[in-house]
mmCIF file of C-alpha atoms in Angstrom:
data_model
loop_
_atom_site.group_PDB
_atom_site.id
_atom_site.type_symbol
_atom_site.label_atom_id
_atom_site.label_comp_id
_atom_site.label_asym_id
_atom_site.label_seq_id
_atom_site.Cartn_x
_atom_site.Cartn_y
_atom_site.Cartn_z
ATOM 1 C CA MET A 1 -3.185 75.064 -56.513
ATOM 2 C CA LYS A 2 -1.902 78.348 -54.959
ATOM 3 C CA ILE A 3 -0.883 79.164 -51.354
ATOM 4 C CA THR A 4 0.071 82.196 -49.649
ATOM 5 C CA PHE A 5 1.929 81.733 -46.295
ATOM 6 C CA GLY A 6 4.503 83.027 -43.866
ATOM 7 C CA ILE A 7 6.974 81.210 -41.564
ATOM 8 C CA SER A 8 6.905 82.151 -37.989
ATOM 9 C CA PHE A 9 9.573 81.575 -35.696
ATOM 10 C CA ASP A 10 8.017 78.916 -33.668
ATOM 11 C CA GLU A 11 7.521 77.088 -36.874
ATOM 12 C CA PHE A 12 11.165 77.730 -38.053
ATOM 13 C CA ARG A 13 12.246 76.321 -34.821
ATOM 14 C CA THR A 14 10.832 72.992 -35.513
ATOM 15 C CA LEU A 15 12.647 72.640 -38.655
ATOM 16 C CA GLN A 16 15.955 72.918 -36.983
ATOM 17 C CA PRO A 17 17.563 69.751 -35.395
ATOM 18 C CA PRO A 18 18.805 69.907 -31.693
ATOM 19 C CA SER A 19 22.192 71.355 -31.347
ATOM 20 C CA ARG A 20 24.933 68.505 -30.339
ATOM 21 C CA ARG A 21 27.556 70.896 -30.169
ATOM 22 C CA ARG A 22 30.158 70.311 -27.362
ATOM 23 C CA ALA A 23 28.091 67.162 -26.169
ATOM 24 C CA GLY A 24 31.323 65.133 -26.163
ATOM 25 C CA ARG A 25 33.214 67.488 -24.306
ATOM 26 C CA ASN A 26 30.444 67.908 -21.501
ATOM 27 C CA THR A 27 30.111 64.226 -21.248
ATOM 28 C CA GLY A 28 33.886 63.742 -20.649
ATOM 29 C CA TYR A 29 33.953 66.625 -17.875
ATOM 30 C CA ALA A 30 30.926 64.949 -16.276
ATOM 31 C CA LEU A 31 32.743 61.602 -16.250
ATOM 32 C CA VAL A 32 35.941 62.943 -14.912
ATOM 33 C CA ILE A 33 34.131 64.823 -12.138
ATOM 34 C CA ALA A 34 31.987 61.827 -11.404
ATOM 35 C CA LEU A 35 35.139 59.699 -10.882
ATOM 36 C CA ILE A 36 36.805 62.066 -8.572
ATOM 37 C CA CYS A 37 33.359 62.108 -6.455
ATOM 38 C CA LEU A 38 33.531 58.264 -6.492
ATOM 39 C CA PHE A 39 37.292 58.499 -5.562
ATOM 40 C CA LEU A 40 36.378 60.808 -2.374
ATOM 41 C CA ILE A 41 33.260 59.195 -1.191
ATOM 42 C CA VAL A 42 33.448 55.392 -1.700
ATOM 43 C CA PRO A 43 36.951 54.777 -0.173
ATOM 44 C CA SER A 44 35.693 56.711 2.886
ATOM 45 C CA ILE A 45 32.462 54.854 3.264
ATOM 46 C CA VAL A 46 34.517 51.418 2.895
ATOM 47 C CA LEU A 47 36.993 52.745 5.615
ATOM 48 C CA ILE A 48 34.135 53.516 7.937
ATOM 49 C CA VAL A 49 32.438 50.350 7.462
ATOM 50 C CA GLN A 50 35.678 48.223 8.270
ATOM 51 C CA GLN A 51 36.612 50.070 11.418
ATOM 52 C CA LEU A 52 32.916 49.855 12.832
ATOM 53 C CA ASN A 53 32.969 46.167 11.933
ATOM 54 C CA ASP A 54 36.239 45.746 13.772
ATOM 55 C CA GLY A 55 35.012 47.487 16.797
ATOM 56 C CA GLN A 56 36.989 50.578 16.538
ATOM 57 C CA ASP A 57 35.745 54.275 16.948
ATOM 58 C CA PHE A 58 34.027 56.203 13.967
ATOM 59 C CA PRO A 59 36.970 57.841 12.148
ATOM 60 C CA ALA A 60 36.264 61.313 12.099
ATOM 61 C CA ALA A 61 38.923 62.279 9.513
ATOM 62 C CA VAL A 62 36.958 60.672 6.845
ATOM 63 C CA ILE A 63 34.056 63.315 7.147
ATOM 64 C CA ALA A 64 36.259 65.732 5.365
ATOM 65 C CA PRO A 65 36.605 63.900 1.967
ATOM 66 C CA ILE A 66 32.964 62.656 2.174
ATOM 67 C CA ALA A 67 31.883 66.261 2.609
ATOM 68 C CA LEU A 68 34.175 67.259 -0.170
ATOM 69 C CA GLY A 69 33.017 64.683 -2.671
ATOM 70 C CA ILE A 70 29.180 65.722 -1.924
ATOM 71 C CA VAL A 71 29.942 69.484 -2.241
ATOM 72 C CA LEU A 72 31.695 68.617 -5.515
ATOM 73 C CA CYS A 73 28.818 66.828 -6.637
ATOM 74 C CA MET A 74 26.406 69.615 -6.031
ATOM 75 C CA VAL A 75 28.859 72.324 -7.439
ATOM 76 C CA THR A 76 29.030 70.188 -10.621
ATOM 77 C CA TYR A 77 25.106 69.760 -10.689
ATOM 78 C CA VAL A 78 24.821 73.693 -10.281
ATOM 79 C CA LEU A 79 27.588 74.477 -13.163
ATOM 80 C CA ASP A 80 26.133 71.899 -15.428
ATOM 81 C CA THR A 81 22.718 73.323 -15.164
ATOM 82 C CA ARG A 82 23.877 76.709 -15.765
ATOM 83 C CA SER A 83 25.923 75.584 -18.891
ATOM 84 C CA ILE A 84 22.899 73.734 -20.159
ATOM 85 C CA ARG A 85 20.698 77.158 -19.580
ATOM 86 C CA ARG A 86 23.564 79.168 -21.233
ATOM 87 C CA ARG A 87 23.729 76.820 -24.303
ATOM 88 C CA ARG A 88 19.835 76.999 -24.764
ATOM 89 C CA MET A 89 20.320 80.808 -24.667
ATOM 90 C CA ARG A 90 23.128 80.744 -27.105
ATOM 91 C CA ARG A 91 20.981 78.371 -29.382
ATOM 92 C CA GLU A 92 18.038 80.540 -29.058
ATOM 93 C CA GLN A 93 20.166 83.286 -30.395
ATOM 94 C CA GLU A 94 21.461 81.476 -33.110
ATOM 95 C CA LEU A 95 18.004 80.538 -34.303
ATOM 96 C CA ARG A 96 16.915 83.840 -33.951
ATOM 97 C CA ALA A 97 19.793 85.155 -36.128
ATOM 98 C CA ALA A 98 19.059 82.278 -38.647
ATOM 99 C CA TYR A 99 15.500 83.222 -38.778
ATOM 100 C CA GLU A 100 16.155 86.949 -39.413
ATOM 101 C CA ARG A 101 18.387 85.735 -42.439
ATOM 102 C CA ILE A 102 15.384 84.214 -44.183
ATOM 103 C CA HIS A 103 14.345 86.141 -47.122
ATOM 104 C CA CYS A 104 10.544 87.266 -47.332
ATOM 105 C CA ARG A 105 9.728 85.157 -44.299
ATOM 106 C CA ASN A 106 6.337 86.747 -43.825
ATOM 107 C CA GLU A 107 5.085 86.766 -47.359
ATOM 108 C CA ARG A 108 5.488 84.020 -49.765
ATOM 109 C CA THR A 109 3.452 82.418 -52.401
ATOM 110 C CA MET A 110 3.652 78.720 -53.709
ATOM 111 C CA GLU A 111 1.899 77.461 -56.798
ATOM 112 C CA ALA A 112 1.880 74.096 -58.277
ATOM 113 C CA THR A 113 2.111 74.680 -62.001
ATOM 114 C CA PRO A 114 1.904 72.084 -64.572
ATOM 115 C CA GLU A 115 5.713 72.786 -65.119
ATOM 116 C CA GLY A 116 6.655 72.346 -61.542
ATOM 117 C CA LEU A 117 6.548 74.166 -58.132
ATOM 118 C CA ALA A 118 6.878 77.944 -58.257
ATOM 119 C CA LEU A 119 7.993 79.929 -55.042
ATOM 120 C CA ASN A 120 7.248 83.662 -55.463
ATOM 121 C CA CYS A 121 8.039 86.454 -53.037
ATOM 122 C CA LYS A 122 9.538 89.972 -53.237
ATOM 123 C CA CYS A 123 13.035 88.691 -54.199
ATOM 124 C CA GLY A 124 11.596 87.110 -57.208
ATOM 125 C CA LEU A 125 10.524 83.723 -58.708
ATOM 126 C CA VAL A 126 12.101 80.565 -58.194
ATOM 127 C CA LEU A 127 10.739 77.546 -60.352
ATOM 128 C CA ARG A 128 11.687 73.987 -60.102
ATOM 129 C CA PRO A 129 10.498 71.497 -62.593
ATOM 130 C CA TRP A 130 8.770 68.295 -61.634
ATOM 131 C CA THR A 131 11.600 66.404 -62.879
ATOM 132 C CA GLU A 132 13.682 67.910 -60.064
ATOM 133 C CA LEU A 133 11.456 66.624 -57.390
ATOM 134 C CA THR A 134 13.509 64.207 -55.335
ATOM 135 C CA GLY A 135 11.370 63.544 -52.391
ATOM 136 C CA PHE A 136 8.676 64.655 -49.898
ATOM 137 C CA THR A 137 8.720 64.624 -46.140
ATOM 138 C CA GLU A 138 6.272 65.696 -43.227
ATOM 139 C CA THR A 139 6.555 66.931 -39.918
ATOM 140 C CA PRO A 140 4.104 67.988 -37.369
ATOM 141 C CA SER A 141 4.225 71.776 -38.537
ATOM 142 C CA PHE A 142 5.336 71.350 -42.041
ATOM 143 C CA LEU A 143 4.983 69.776 -45.523
ATOM 144 C CA ILE A 144 8.210 69.793 -47.351
ATOM 145 C CA ALA A 145 8.623 69.190 -50.997
ATOM 146 C CA LEU A 146 12.346 68.451 -51.839
ATOM 147 C CA THR A 147 14.223 69.151 -54.917
ATOM 148 C CA ARG A 148 17.869 68.471 -56.066
ATOM 149 C CA SER A 149 18.911 72.181 -54.988
ATOM 150 C CA GLU A 150 16.597 73.203 -52.243
ATOM 151 C CA SER A 151 13.635 72.356 -49.860
ATOM 152 C CA PHE A 152 10.076 74.055 -50.204
ATOM 153 C CA PRO A 153 8.632 73.850 -46.457
ATOM 154 C CA VAL A 154 5.195 75.003 -46.416
ATOM 155 C CA PRO A 155 3.514 75.473 -42.791
ATOM 156 C CA LYS A 156 0.437 73.473 -42.348
ATOM 157 C CA SER A 157 -1.160 76.479 -40.652
ATOM 158 C CA ALA A 158 -1.192 78.016 -44.272
ATOM 159 C CA PHE A 159 -3.906 75.626 -45.243
ATOM 160 C CA SER A 160 -7.471 76.760 -44.608
ATOM 161 C CA SER A 161 -8.846 73.254 -44.002
ATOM 162 C CA GLU A 162 -7.711 69.646 -43.631
ATOM 163 C CA GLY A 163 -9.116 68.859 -47.125
ATOM 164 C CA GLU A 164 -6.834 71.549 -48.750
ATOM 165 C CA LEU A 165 -3.837 70.230 -46.852
ATOM 166 C CA THR A 166 -4.599 66.582 -47.906
ATOM 167 C CA GLU A 167 -5.237 67.815 -51.565
ATOM 168 C CA PHE A 168 -1.559 69.548 -51.556
ATOM 169 C CA ARG A 169 0.050 66.466 -50.105
ATOM 170 C CA ARG A 170 -1.770 64.164 -52.820
ATOM 171 C CA LEU A 171 -0.667 66.452 -55.680
ATOM 172 C CA ILE A 172 3.139 66.279 -54.557
ATOM 173 C CA LEU A 173 2.907 62.480 -54.150
ATOM 174 C CA GLU A 174 1.211 61.979 -57.483
ATOM 175 C CA LYS A 175 3.991 64.291 -59.274
ATOM 176 C CA LEU A 176 6.614 62.222 -57.322
ATOM 177 C CA HIS A 177 5.120 58.858 -58.421
ATOM 178 C CA THR A 178 4.177 59.704 -62.142
ATOM 179 C CA ASP A 179 7.201 61.966 -63.019
ATOM 180 C CA ARG A 180 9.579 59.346 -61.445
ATOM 181 C CA PRO A 181 11.728 57.439 -64.296
ATOM 182 C CA PHE A 182 11.351 54.082 -62.394
ATOM 183 C CA THR A 183 8.387 52.217 -63.904
ATOM 184 C CA ALA A 184 9.402 48.684 -62.697
ATOM 185 C CA CYS A 185 7.182 46.933 -60.271
ATOM 186 C CA PRO A 186 7.939 47.801 -56.543
ATOM 187 C CA VAL A 187 9.463 45.736 -54.108
ATOM 188 C CA GLU A 188 7.781 45.878 -50.583
ATOM 189 C CA PHE A 189 9.166 44.784 -47.233
ATOM 190 C CA VAL A 190 9.811 45.583 -43.854
ATOM 191 C CA HIS A 191 13.002 45.788 -42.171
ATOM 192 C CA THR A 192 13.811 43.296 -39.349
ATOM 193 C CA ARG A 193 16.215 43.697 -36.339
ATOM 194 C CA ALA A 194 18.355 41.070 -38.317
ATOM 195 C CA ASP A 195 18.644 43.421 -41.134
ATOM 196 C CA PHE A 196 20.064 46.189 -39.268
ATOM 197 C CA TRP A 197 22.672 44.084 -37.480
ATOM 198 C CA TYR A 198 23.811 42.529 -40.697
ATOM 199 C CA ALA A 199 24.168 46.044 -41.978
ATOM 200 C CA LYS A 200 26.184 47.120 -39.028
ATOM 201 C CA LEU A 201 28.672 44.065 -39.295
ATOM 202 C CA LEU A 202 28.917 44.820 -43.025
ATOM 203 C CA HIS A 203 29.401 48.538 -42.627
ATOM 204 C CA MET A 204 32.177 47.797 -39.779
ATOM 205 C CA ARG A 205 33.882 45.238 -41.869
ATOM 206 C CA LYS A 206 34.151 46.989 -45.021
ATOM 207 C CA GLY A 207 32.596 50.545 -44.704
ATOM 208 C CA GLY A 208 35.023 52.043 -42.213
ATOM 209 C CA GLY A 209 32.538 51.473 -39.199
ATOM 210 C CA TRP A 210 35.371 49.855 -37.369
ATOM 211 C CA ARG A 211 36.937 53.367 -36.761
ATOM 212 C CA ARG A 212 33.972 54.644 -34.665
ATOM 213 C CA LEU A 213 33.916 51.088 -32.895
ATOM 214 C CA LEU A 214 37.521 51.524 -31.992
ATOM 215 C CA LYS A 215 37.048 54.890 -30.257
ATOM 216 C CA ILE A 216 34.551 52.869 -27.914
ATOM 217 C CA LEU A 217 36.401 49.750 -27.733
ATOM 218 C CA ILE A 218 39.843 50.970 -26.773
ATOM 219 C CA PRO A 219 38.629 52.848 -23.396
ATOM 220 C CA ALA A 220 36.250 49.961 -22.709
ATOM 221 C CA ALA A 221 39.337 47.519 -22.777
ATOM 222 C CA ALA A 222 41.340 49.942 -20.513
ATOM 223 C CA PHE A 223 38.444 49.918 -18.121
ATOM 224 C CA ILE A 224 38.155 46.159 -18.255
ATOM 225 C CA TYR A 225 41.779 45.847 -17.649
ATOM 226 C CA LEU A 226 41.580 48.282 -14.536
ATOM 227 C CA ILE A 227 38.587 46.207 -12.963
ATOM 228 C CA SER A 228 40.472 43.069 -13.255
ATOM 229 C CA ALA A 229 43.706 44.333 -11.807
ATOM 230 C CA THR A 230 41.737 46.001 -8.940
ATOM 231 C CA VAL A 231 39.887 42.617 -8.164
ATOM 232 C CA VAL A 232 42.896 40.513 -8.363
ATOM 233 C CA GLY A 233 44.740 43.159 -6.186
ATOM 234 C CA ALA A 234 42.088 43.282 -3.752
ATOM 235 C CA ARG A 235 42.094 39.361 -3.372
ATOM 236 C CA SER A 236 45.671 39.333 -2.908
ATOM 237 C CA GLY A 237 45.770 42.261 -0.472
ATOM 238 C CA ARG A 238 48.153 44.188 -2.777
ATOM 239 C CA SER A 239 45.511 47.020 -3.531
ATOM 240 C CA PRO A 240 42.684 48.588 -1.351
ATOM 241 C CA ALA A 241 39.452 46.786 -1.820
ATOM 242 C CA TRP A 242 37.493 50.071 -2.688
ATOM 243 C CA LEU A 243 39.296 50.382 -5.838
ATOM 244 C CA ALA A 244 37.236 47.800 -7.557
ATOM 245 C CA PRO A 245 33.763 49.153 -6.855
ATOM 246 C CA LEU A 246 35.339 52.707 -7.892
ATOM 247 C CA ALA A 247 36.714 51.110 -11.263
ATOM 248 C CA ILE A 248 33.295 49.424 -11.828
ATOM 249 C CA GLY A 249 31.156 52.594 -11.214
ATOM 250 C CA GLY A 250 33.490 54.498 -13.883
ATOM 251 C CA PHE A 251 32.902 51.886 -16.383
ATOM 252 C CA ALA A 252 29.330 51.870 -15.711
ATOM 253 C CA LEU A 253 29.150 55.849 -16.258
ATOM 254 C CA PHE A 254 31.249 55.378 -19.481
ATOM 255 C CA LEU A 255 28.732 52.842 -20.809
ATOM 256 C CA THR A 256 25.629 55.079 -20.077
ATOM 257 C CA LYS A 257 27.382 58.055 -21.803
ATOM 258 C CA THR A 258 28.676 56.053 -25.037
ATOM 259 C CA ALA A 259 26.575 52.913 -25.671
ATOM 260 C CA ARG A 260 23.286 54.427 -26.396
ATOM 261 C CA PRO A 261 20.874 52.371 -28.313
ATOM 262 C CA GLN A 262 19.545 53.644 -31.636
ATOM 263 C CA LYS A 263 15.870 53.681 -32.638
ATOM 264 C CA HIS A 264 15.269 52.084 -36.312
ATOM 265 C CA TYR A 265 12.394 52.358 -38.500
ATOM 266 C CA TYR A 266 10.410 48.878 -38.567
ATOM 267 C CA GLY A 267 7.474 50.045 -40.841
ATOM 268 C CA PRO A 268 6.544 49.182 -44.396
ATOM 269 C CA LEU A 269 8.935 50.314 -47.240
ATOM 270 C CA CYS A 270 8.428 50.260 -51.025
ATOM 271 C CA ILE A 271 11.242 50.453 -53.334
ATOM 272 C CA TYR A 272 11.048 51.061 -57.053
ATOM 273 C CA PHE A 273 14.466 50.726 -59.271
ATOM 274 C CA SER A 274 15.625 51.024 -62.863
ATOM 275 C CA ASP A 275 18.609 51.834 -65.008
ATOM 276 C CA GLU A 276 18.152 55.325 -63.796
ATOM 277 C CA GLY A 277 18.046 55.195 -60.132
ATOM 278 C CA PHE A 278 15.672 54.091 -57.085
ATOM 279 C CA HIS A 279 12.783 55.298 -55.344
ATOM 280 C CA VAL A 280 11.795 54.726 -51.783
ATOM 281 C CA VAL A 281 8.414 55.270 -50.346
ATOM 282 C CA ASP A 282 7.434 54.823 -46.601
ATOM 283 C CA PRO A 283 4.269 56.091 -44.835
ATOM 284 C CA ALA A 284 5.811 59.263 -43.923
ATOM 285 C CA SER A 285 8.151 60.343 -46.691
ATOM 286 C CA GLN A 286 9.352 59.647 -50.129
ATOM 287 C CA SER A 287 12.733 60.202 -51.806
ATOM 288 C CA ARG A 288 14.466 59.281 -55.051
ATOM 289 C CA ARG A 289 18.134 59.005 -56.031
ATOM 290 C CA ARG A 290 19.847 58.702 -59.453
ATOM 291 C CA TRP A 291 22.469 56.172 -59.376
ATOM 292 C CA SER A 292 25.058 58.885 -59.995
ATOM 293 C CA GLU A 293 24.098 60.622 -56.620
ATOM 294 C CA LEU A 294 25.295 57.706 -54.699
ATOM 295 C CA ALA A 295 28.836 57.194 -53.114
ATOM 296 C CA GLY A 296 28.941 53.383 -53.709
ATOM 297 C CA TYR A 297 27.714 49.811 -52.492
ATOM 298 C CA LEU A 298 28.532 46.921 -50.513
ATOM 299 C CA GLU A 299 26.888 43.403 -50.064
ATOM 300 C CA ASP A 300 27.264 40.216 -48.324
ATOM 301 C CA GLN A 301 25.073 37.151 -48.532
ATOM 302 C CA HIS A 302 22.095 38.800 -46.740
ATOM 303 C CA ILE A 303 21.929 42.403 -47.749
ATOM 304 C CA TYR A 304 23.079 45.331 -50.059
ATOM 305 C CA LEU A 305 24.191 48.714 -48.544
ATOM 306 C CA LEU A 306 23.718 51.642 -50.910
ATOM 307 C CA TYR A 307 25.936 54.424 -49.527
ATOM 308 C CA LEU A 308 24.707 58.080 -49.883
ATOM 309 C CA ASN A 309 27.853 59.216 -47.955
ATOM 310 C CA PRO A 310 30.364 57.537 -45.712
ATOM 311 C CA ARG A 311 27.900 57.791 -42.715
ATOM 312 C CA LEU A 312 24.444 57.161 -44.432
ATOM 313 C CA TYR A 313 23.389 54.084 -46.371
ATOM 314 C CA ARG A 314 20.153 52.514 -47.494
ATOM 315 C CA ILE A 315 19.370 48.877 -46.452
ATOM 316 C CA VAL A 316 18.064 46.414 -49.291
ATOM 317 C CA PRO A 317 17.628 42.990 -47.979
ATOM 318 C CA LYS A 318 18.216 40.240 -50.486
ATOM 319 C CA ARG A 319 15.306 38.313 -48.973
ATOM 320 C CA ALA A 320 13.128 41.116 -50.116
ATOM 321 C CA LEU A 321 14.246 41.123 -53.714
ATOM 322 C CA GLY A 322 13.449 37.479 -54.500
ATOM 323 C CA ARG A 323 13.586 36.561 -58.026
ATOM 324 C CA ARG A 324 14.603 40.180 -58.762
ATOM 325 C CA GLU A 325 17.761 39.932 -56.987
ATOM 326 C CA ALA A 326 19.902 39.217 -60.357
ATOM 327 C CA GLU A 327 18.283 42.322 -61.829
ATOM 328 C CA PHE A 328 19.186 44.510 -58.903
ATOM 329 C CA ARG A 329 22.471 43.143 -58.628
ATOM 330 C CA ARG A 330 23.248 44.007 -62.408
ATOM 331 C CA LEU A 331 22.031 47.345 -62.010
ATOM 332 C CA VAL A 332 24.081 48.097 -59.041
ATOM 333 C CA GLU A 333 27.279 46.695 -60.358
ATOM 334 C CA ALA A 334 26.857 48.667 -63.739
ATOM 335 C CA ALA A 335 26.105 51.844 -61.993
ATOM 336 C CA LEU A 336 28.192 51.967 -58.729
ATOM 337 C CA PRO A 337 31.558 51.370 -57.609
ATOM 338 C CA PRO A 338 32.314 49.226 -54.383
ATOM 339 C CA PHE A 339 32.216 51.660 -51.716
ATOM 340 C CA ASP A 340 35.564 52.601 -50.324
ATOM 341 C CA TYR A 341 35.493 54.831 -47.127
ATOM 342 C CA ARG A 342 39.200 55.837 -47.823
ATOM 343 C CA ARG A 343 37.664 57.731 -50.809
ATOM 344 C CA PRO A 344 36.832 61.260 -50.364
ATOM 345 C CA VAL A 345 33.120 61.759 -51.157
ATOM 346 C CA PRO A 346 31.469 65.071 -51.313
ATOM 347 C CA VAL A 347 28.551 65.750 -49.006
ATOM 348 C CA ALA A 348 25.566 68.064 -50.204
ATOM 349 C CA ASP A 349 24.930 71.240 -48.381
ATOM 350 C CA THR A 350 21.999 71.670 -46.398
ATOM 351 C CA ALA A 351 19.160 72.520 -48.236
ATOM 352 C CA ARG A 352 18.182 76.232 -48.259
ATOM 353 C CA ILE A 353 14.659 77.546 -47.315
#
């Protein structure tokens, strides 16, 4: 099967993950400015309510800090909007520059030969044998075959019909299946919420995940202490009553910026494993890894964690293995060391286009 195609800039953009650079710094700035605004506005409003309830005249002096807080909020919003716009422009320029560096982006030919995938362009011919095929994934704009050294993205717009696209997809999946060295029967299962919780707990206890948790817990503990101190001080009259809602508002802002729930995949999975490695299949993608490509493993009474790098792992529930757990344990213990987050692990470079 032979396909001639080019990669447009709009298609290339869909391949790039959104930039998260400076996200943490911007979050910190926003949190500090929000606290300053609360410090200016909340005490003034509390003072107005107290004096009006006591029958006193409206305190005109508090108008200035309230107005300053509102103006600061508006200026911060304008500056943040402009900063976001500038970041988007810089991101666009970076994408344009990266797109210009792609060789032969307007004229490429990919052919699925009996030996493997062949990419031909003006720069020459690249042939990757089917034995190097490690995975397949699909995006709204691309079909992507993954090898050990690079990726082969093919725009869906290059196919003349839906049938031709389906044929190419089937060809890659067949090669990924038939050429894999894993001939054992598959293990089919669906992850549950409990699996992800067990994985998080195990990763935190033994996989070094506690370090990231510590970065959240220390500021959270400081906020809780501050809230408790302001509430006790307000009840005893040793501190102004407006400090408590100010501290609670700051803690709420901190939680909204740091404690963001992650989305997990709960669809069906199929895992093959043998002495050489394991092969994972889901409805959207496929990947296979040799044991030598993994960084180690961890286990508890519920799950196995197979680490690709210190921050990425594959969850294999013991309930899904059933009677084959002893076989899986033997393979893992023979091929992998227990994962140690203190041991440096090389991380592969991003696949080239």
